[in-house]
Amino acid sequence: MVQQSAHSELTMGVTRPPVTAARLTVADIQDMKPRGEKIVMLTAYDYPSARLAEEAGVDMLLVGDSLGMVVLGYDSTLPVTLEDILHHARAVVRGSQRALVVADMPFMSYQLKEAGAQAVKIEGGVHMAETVRRLVQVGIPVVGHVGLTPQSINQLSGYKVQGRTPEAAERLLEDAISLQQAGAFAVVLETIPAPLASLVSKRLRIPTIGIGAGVGCDGQVQVWHDLLSYATTFVPRHIPRHVKQYANLGAEIRGAIEQYAAEVRGGSFPTTKESFRMDRAVLSEVEAATAKPARG
Ligand code: KIV
């Protein structure tokens, strides 16, 4: 059960924000920046992941198009459709009460349908500013996303650190500023040098949410499967430098399933503990009533 509390809970020495029925608003998120409060964002793709993140006190849930890679098994985010995002966003909204839910706009999809999310995230800088402006004008809160933008992976020639040269760094700052001017309420900075992310965070009025962008951002976002090492697409391939694995759920789950399979095969599951009893007299009656007559 989601616990209700008026004050931050102290659970095993960890302070978490209270879980209240009221969802955080765009203004609540923006107000955290001047207070110096870090914004905690995590991807979620379904009801249980949203519930667990919510109970752990995450401020923003991102139904990222990383969905394509970590849940749907594609080798990039490009095949993800708006329908995919809507389907998963509805489950995340059902599984959360307090977190502000942001849904990714998948590659080449700039119409919008109702999923119950509070905001959308759009990849791209200056060239997407007009789209951001139009969405904001019709009342849709937008999170921008610059730096390593996986939807442009073919253009970027791989998952590489962005903004390393003076020109690229200036362009990135310009991209972020154009999104702020277009009305984005926050911007994700992905895989850029930490000092550049700190500079962008200082120059912007709106909060920056970093992933592979150092500690100077106003908040952080990570991909659920990477954080928990839960069947991530990066294992056993290359684990990006920005990923810190806080648990090893993949190994734990695989171990449990291996044990289940071994017990089924060896006949030690189920035991009487997992089985239902039947009155012996009832069984005898059924056996007698259904016995085949002996062949004459
Ligand atoms: O799709 C996603 O999960 C993202 C994050 C990596 C920011 O865009």
Tab-separated table of C-alpha atoms and ligand atoms in Angstrom:
chain	number	residue	atom	x	y	z
A	1	MET	CA	0.000	0.000	0.000
A	2	VAL	CA	1.155	3.546	-0.721
A	3	GLN	CA	1.623	5.219	2.646
A	4	GLN	CA	0.103	8.617	3.358
A	5	SER	CA	2.102	10.956	5.553
A	6	ALA	CA	2.184	14.697	6.159
A	7	HIS	CA	5.935	14.716	6.722
A	8	SER	CA	8.946	13.164	5.058
A	9	GLU	CA	9.219	9.577	6.157
A	10	LEU	CA	12.421	8.240	7.680
A	11	THR	CA	12.783	4.654	6.555
A	12	MET	CA	15.987	2.842	7.447
A	13	GLY	CA	17.813	6.163	7.621
A	14	VAL	CA	16.603	7.313	4.195
A	15	THR	CA	14.547	10.501	4.017
A	16	ARG	CA	11.859	10.372	1.354
A	17	PRO	CA	9.282	12.961	0.404
A	18	PRO	CA	5.774	12.132	1.597
A	19	VAL	CA	3.513	10.240	-0.797
A	20	THR	CA	0.413	12.381	-1.056
A	21	ALA	CA	-2.542	12.086	-3.370
A	22	ALA	CA	-1.709	15.450	-4.986
A	23	ARG	CA	0.426	15.166	-8.082
A	24	LEU	CA	3.459	17.460	-8.376
A	25	THR	CA	2.891	20.219	-10.890
A	26	VAL	CA	5.219	21.863	-13.381
A	27	ALA	CA	5.452	24.826	-10.971
A	28	ASP	CA	6.382	22.496	-8.065
A	29	ILE	CA	9.242	21.086	-10.143
A	30	GLN	CA	10.416	24.526	-11.242
A	31	ASP	CA	10.318	25.850	-7.661
A	32	MET	CA	12.838	23.200	-6.616
A	33	LYS	CA	15.637	24.854	-8.636
A	34	PRO	CA	15.844	28.160	-6.678
A	35	ARG	CA	15.537	26.186	-3.433
A	36	GLY	CA	18.560	24.095	-4.484
A	37	GLU	CA	16.501	20.907	-4.106
A	38	LYS	CA	17.637	18.198	-6.506
A	39	ILE	CA	14.957	16.765	-8.783
A	40	VAL	CA	14.861	12.960	-8.911
A	41	MET	CA	13.626	11.523	-12.191
A	42	LEU	CA	13.534	7.905	-13.294
A	43	THR	CA	12.095	6.123	-16.284
A	44	ALA	CA	9.153	3.778	-15.744
A	45	TYR	CA	7.283	1.743	-18.297
A	46	ASP	CA	4.566	-0.115	-16.445
A	47	TYR	CA	2.347	-0.201	-13.353
A	48	PRO	CA	4.723	-2.056	-10.963
A	49	SER	CA	7.773	0.033	-11.870
A	50	ALA	CA	5.750	3.233	-11.423
A	51	ARG	CA	4.456	2.058	-8.033
A	52	LEU	CA	7.922	1.150	-6.770
A	53	ALA	CA	9.447	4.442	-7.954
A	54	GLU	CA	6.523	6.339	-6.470
A	55	GLU	CA	6.881	4.577	-3.114
A	56	ALA	CA	10.618	5.406	-3.170
A	57	GLY	CA	9.757	9.104	-3.535
A	58	VAL	CA	10.802	9.825	-7.146
A	59	ASP	CA	9.642	13.318	-8.255
A	60	MET	CA	9.265	12.754	-12.004
A	61	LEU	CA	8.611	9.589	-13.979
A	62	LEU	CA	9.662	9.475	-17.605
A	63	VAL	CA	7.942	7.095	-19.986
A	64	GLY	CA	11.017	7.273	-22.189
A	65	ASP	CA	11.279	5.907	-25.684
A	66	SER	CA	14.183	3.921	-24.213
A	67	LEU	CA	11.157	1.631	-23.825
A	68	GLY	CA	11.974	0.425	-27.324
A	69	MET	CA	15.365	-0.897	-26.237
A	70	VAL	CA	14.886	-2.012	-22.636
A	71	VAL	CA	11.339	-3.392	-22.834
A	72	LEU	CA	10.453	-4.078	-26.472
A	73	GLY	CA	13.813	-5.453	-27.603
A	74	TYR	CA	14.578	-3.092	-30.509
A	75	ASP	CA	18.192	-2.068	-31.070
A	76	SER	CA	17.387	1.660	-31.063
A	77	THR	CA	14.581	3.972	-29.975
A	78	LEU	CA	13.548	4.741	-33.567
A	79	PRO	CA	10.832	2.075	-34.050
A	80	VAL	CA	8.863	3.188	-30.951
A	81	THR	CA	5.388	4.441	-31.891
A	82	LEU	CA	3.075	6.913	-30.244
A	83	GLU	CA	0.727	3.989	-29.523
A	84	ASP	CA	3.559	2.213	-27.640
A	85	ILE	CA	4.186	5.298	-25.506
A	86	LEU	CA	0.473	5.834	-24.842
A	87	HIS	CA	-0.035	2.215	-23.825
A	88	HIS	CA	2.829	2.320	-21.305
A	89	ALA	CA	2.142	5.884	-20.129
A	90	ARG	CA	-1.397	4.909	-19.101
A	91	ALA	CA	0.001	2.131	-16.898
A	92	VAL	CA	2.582	4.488	-15.350
A	93	VAL	CA	-0.123	7.064	-14.597
A	94	ARG	CA	-2.230	4.330	-12.946
A	95	GLY	CA	0.760	3.259	-10.854
A	96	SER	CA	1.638	6.722	-9.557
A	97	GLN	CA	-0.053	9.418	-7.506
A	98	ARG	CA	2.516	12.078	-6.666
A	99	ALA	CA	5.165	11.971	-9.392
A	100	LEU	CA	4.819	14.216	-12.413
A	101	VAL	CA	4.639	11.867	-15.403
A	102	VAL	CA	6.423	12.908	-18.604
A	103	ALA	CA	5.865	10.964	-21.823
A	104	ASP	CA	8.453	10.928	-24.599
A	105	MET	CA	7.375	12.023	-28.060
A	106	PRO	CA	8.692	9.185	-30.209
A	107	PHE	CA	10.709	9.701	-33.368
A	108	MET	CA	8.640	11.428	-36.100
A	109	SER	CA	5.456	11.723	-34.033
A	110	TYR	CA	4.324	15.188	-33.282
A	111	GLN	CA	0.596	14.716	-32.827
A	112	LEU	CA	-0.636	14.120	-29.311
A	113	LYS	CA	-3.298	11.897	-27.812
A	114	GLU	CA	-4.601	11.546	-24.303
A	115	ALA	CA	-2.611	9.211	-22.037
A	116	GLY	CA	-3.041	11.039	-18.763
A	117	ALA	CA	0.615	12.168	-18.620
A	118	GLN	CA	1.190	15.690	-17.349
A	119	ALA	CA	3.911	16.636	-19.814
A	120	VAL	CA	5.790	15.477	-22.897
A	121	LYS	CA	9.518	15.342	-23.631
A	122	ILE	CA	10.884	16.267	-27.026
A	123	GLU	CA	14.403	15.681	-28.329
A	124	GLY	CA	16.189	18.480	-30.193
A	125	GLY	CA	17.225	22.098	-29.714
A	126	VAL	CA	16.817	25.164	-31.900
A	127	HIS	CA	15.155	23.184	-34.721
A	128	MET	CA	12.469	21.900	-32.353
A	129	ALA	CA	11.857	25.238	-30.603
A	130	GLU	CA	8.883	26.097	-32.822
A	131	THR	CA	7.203	22.739	-32.091
A	132	VAL	CA	7.803	23.270	-28.377
A	133	ARG	CA	6.325	26.775	-28.607
A	134	ARG	CA	3.165	25.483	-30.327
A	135	LEU	CA	2.659	22.722	-27.766
A	136	VAL	CA	3.165	25.119	-24.861
A	137	GLN	CA	0.761	27.610	-26.469
A	138	VAL	CA	-2.002	24.984	-26.533
A	139	GLY	CA	-1.310	24.160	-22.882
A	140	ILE	CA	0.950	21.096	-23.055
A	141	PRO	CA	3.949	21.333	-20.703
A	142	VAL	CA	7.182	20.313	-22.453
A	143	VAL	CA	10.534	18.989	-21.243
A	144	GLY	CA	13.322	19.589	-23.784
A	145	HIS	CA	16.207	17.177	-24.403
A	146	VAL	CA	19.619	18.121	-25.811
A	147	GLY	CA	23.120	16.653	-25.976
A	148	LEU	CA	23.077	12.982	-26.902
A	149	THR	CA	19.595	12.619	-28.354
A	150	PRO	CA	19.072	8.909	-29.125
A	151	GLN	CA	16.469	9.621	-31.835
A	152	SER	CA	19.291	11.247	-33.859
A	153	ILE	CA	21.650	8.351	-33.298
A	154	ASN	CA	22.248	7.885	-37.014
A	155	GLN	CA	23.171	11.564	-37.392
A	156	LEU	CA	25.386	11.506	-34.277
A	157	SER	CA	27.190	8.342	-35.481
A	158	GLY	CA	26.804	6.512	-32.174
A	159	TYR	CA	26.346	7.069	-28.457
A	160	LYS	CA	29.172	9.601	-28.021
A	161	VAL	CA	29.788	12.453	-25.595
A	162	GLN	CA	28.399	15.672	-27.121
A	163	GLY	CA	29.491	19.311	-26.766
A	164	ARG	CA	33.224	18.720	-26.447
A	165	THR	CA	34.479	21.356	-28.896
A	166	PRO	CA	33.929	25.105	-28.289
A	167	GLU	CA	31.535	25.251	-31.292
A	168	ALA	CA	29.537	22.206	-30.180
A	169	ALA	CA	29.372	23.480	-26.594
A	170	GLU	CA	28.126	26.914	-27.709
A	171	ARG	CA	25.562	25.254	-29.987
A	172	LEU	CA	24.343	23.156	-27.099
A	173	LEU	CA	23.945	26.193	-24.849
A	174	GLU	CA	22.080	27.935	-27.652
A	175	ASP	CA	19.819	24.867	-28.067
A	176	ALA	CA	19.003	24.820	-24.360
A	177	ILE	CA	18.300	28.565	-24.282
A	178	SER	CA	16.043	28.307	-27.343
A	179	LEU	CA	13.996	25.599	-25.604
A	180	GLN	CA	13.670	27.769	-22.490
A	181	GLN	CA	12.574	30.697	-24.650
A	182	ALA	CA	10.057	28.469	-26.419
A	183	GLY	CA	8.486	27.703	-23.033
A	184	ALA	CA	9.949	24.301	-22.047
A	185	PHE	CA	9.666	23.960	-18.271
A	186	ALA	CA	12.792	21.794	-17.892
A	187	VAL	CA	15.486	20.340	-20.118
A	188	VAL	CA	17.279	16.994	-20.096
A	189	LEU	CA	21.045	17.194	-20.724
A	190	GLU	CA	22.322	13.816	-21.893
A	191	THR	CA	25.965	12.688	-22.101
A	192	ILE	CA	27.780	16.002	-22.122
A	193	PRO	CA	30.871	17.070	-20.116
A	194	ALA	CA	30.020	17.865	-16.489
A	195	PRO	CA	31.485	21.426	-16.571
A	196	LEU	CA	29.386	22.265	-19.653
A	197	ALA	CA	26.241	20.934	-17.921
A	198	SER	CA	27.034	23.092	-14.864
A	199	LEU	CA	27.413	26.147	-17.103
A	200	VAL	CA	24.125	25.435	-18.902
A	201	SER	CA	22.392	24.897	-15.527
A	202	LYS	CA	23.656	28.282	-14.296
A	203	ARG	CA	22.628	30.069	-17.502
A	204	LEU	CA	19.097	28.641	-17.530
A	205	ARG	CA	16.205	29.741	-15.348
A	206	ILE	CA	14.449	26.387	-15.865
A	207	PRO	CA	15.736	23.182	-14.208
A	208	THR	CA	18.189	20.919	-16.009
A	209	ILE	CA	17.899	17.163	-15.545
A	210	GLY	CA	21.139	15.345	-16.271
A	211	ILE	CA	21.945	11.859	-17.483
A	212	GLY	CA	25.675	11.481	-17.934
A	213	ALA	CA	26.042	15.226	-17.344
A	214	GLY	CA	27.567	15.425	-13.856
A	215	VAL	CA	26.423	16.643	-10.499
A	216	GLY	CA	25.965	20.298	-11.462
A	217	CYS	CA	22.507	19.703	-12.970
A	218	ASP	CA	19.350	20.573	-11.052
A	219	GLY	CA	18.220	16.956	-11.117
A	220	GLN	CA	19.118	13.552	-12.473
A	221	VAL	CA	17.347	10.929	-14.556
A	222	GLN	CA	18.319	7.303	-15.045
A	223	VAL	CA	16.856	4.409	-16.964
A	224	TRP	CA	15.065	1.936	-14.673
A	225	HIS	CA	16.722	-1.146	-16.203
A	226	ASP	CA	20.245	0.329	-15.986
A	227	LEU	CA	19.874	1.492	-12.367
A	228	LEU	CA	18.687	-1.942	-11.271
A	229	SER	CA	20.735	-3.980	-13.739
A	230	TYR	CA	17.463	-5.569	-14.814
A	231	ALA	CA	18.000	-7.198	-18.215
A	232	THR	CA	19.491	-3.972	-19.538
A	233	THR	CA	20.430	-3.840	-23.196
A	234	PHE	CA	23.921	-2.776	-22.108
A	235	VAL	CA	24.788	-5.993	-20.255
A	236	PRO	CA	26.950	-7.831	-21.041
A	237	ARG	CA	27.826	-5.286	-23.718
A	238	HIS	CA	29.096	-1.836	-22.840
A	239	ILE	CA	27.746	-0.225	-19.669
A	240	PRO	CA	27.790	3.573	-20.145
A	241	ARG	CA	29.971	5.499	-17.727
A	242	HIS	CA	26.983	7.403	-16.362
A	243	VAL	CA	25.217	4.267	-15.131
A	244	LYS	CA	25.538	3.353	-11.471
A	245	GLN	CA	24.041	-0.048	-10.748
A	246	TYR	CA	22.282	0.156	-7.388
A	247	ALA	CA	21.050	-3.442	-7.502
A	248	ASN	CA	21.591	-6.568	-9.534
A	249	LEU	CA	18.002	-7.582	-10.118
A	250	GLY	CA	18.685	-9.297	-13.435
A	251	ALA	CA	20.998	-11.847	-11.795
A	252	GLU	CA	18.596	-12.248	-8.872
A	253	ILE	CA	15.607	-12.861	-11.159
A	254	ARG	CA	17.526	-15.230	-13.432
A	255	GLY	CA	18.729	-17.180	-10.359
A	256	ALA	CA	15.162	-17.489	-9.053
A	257	ILE	CA	13.858	-18.702	-12.425
A	258	GLU	CA	16.701	-21.217	-12.733
A	259	GLN	CA	15.828	-22.575	-9.294
A	260	TYR	CA	12.124	-22.778	-10.240
A	261	ALA	CA	12.964	-24.655	-13.456
A	262	ALA	CA	15.268	-27.066	-11.621
A	263	GLU	CA	12.626	-27.791	-8.968
A	264	VAL	CA	9.900	-28.381	-11.564
A	265	ARG	CA	12.180	-30.713	-13.486
A	266	GLY	CA	13.306	-32.509	-10.328
A	267	GLY	CA	9.753	-32.839	-8.944
A	268	SER	CA	10.443	-30.846	-5.768
A	269	PHE	CA	7.988	-28.074	-6.729
A	270	PRO	CA	5.167	-27.931	-5.858
A	271	THR	CA	5.226	-29.488	-2.371
A	272	THR	CA	2.156	-30.095	-0.199
A	273	LYS	CA	2.637	-26.497	1.026
A	274	GLU	CA	1.754	-25.128	-2.412
A	275	SER	CA	-0.984	-27.727	-3.071
A	276	PHE	CA	-4.680	-28.039	-2.098
A	277	ARG	CA	-5.970	-30.997	-0.069
A	278	MET	CA	-9.072	-33.087	-0.812
A	279	ASP	CA	-11.086	-35.248	1.548
A	280	ARG	CA	-9.991	-38.864	1.026
A	281	ALA	CA	-13.623	-40.066	1.117
A	282	VAL	CA	-14.558	-37.654	-1.677
A	283	LEU	CA	-11.641	-38.835	-3.757
A	284	SER	CA	-12.577	-42.520	-3.204
A	285	GLU	CA	-16.138	-41.754	-4.288
A	286	VAL	CA	-14.940	-40.074	-7.468
A	287	GLU	CA	-12.532	-42.917	-8.181
A	288	ALA	CA	-15.269	-45.516	-7.748
A	289	ALA	CA	-17.803	-43.584	-9.835
A	290	THR	CA	-15.399	-43.105	-12.685
A	291	ALA	CA	-13.612	-46.479	-12.592
A	292	LYS	CA	-13.584	-48.243	-15.985
A	293	PRO	CA	-15.379	-51.586	-15.952
A	294	ALA	CA	-12.938	-54.500	-16.065
A	295	ARG	CA	-12.649	-56.043	-19.521
A	296	GLY	CA	-14.529	-59.352	-19.770
B	1	KIV	O1	14.044	7.610	-23.367
B	1	KIV	C1	14.630	7.833	-22.287
B	1	KIV	O2	14.623	7.020	-21.356
B	1	KIV	C2	15.325	9.089	-22.141
B	1	KIV	C3	16.248	9.258	-20.969
B	1	KIV	C4	17.493	8.529	-21.205
B	1	KIV	C5	16.445	10.693	-20.643
B	1	KIV	O3	15.183	9.930	-22.979
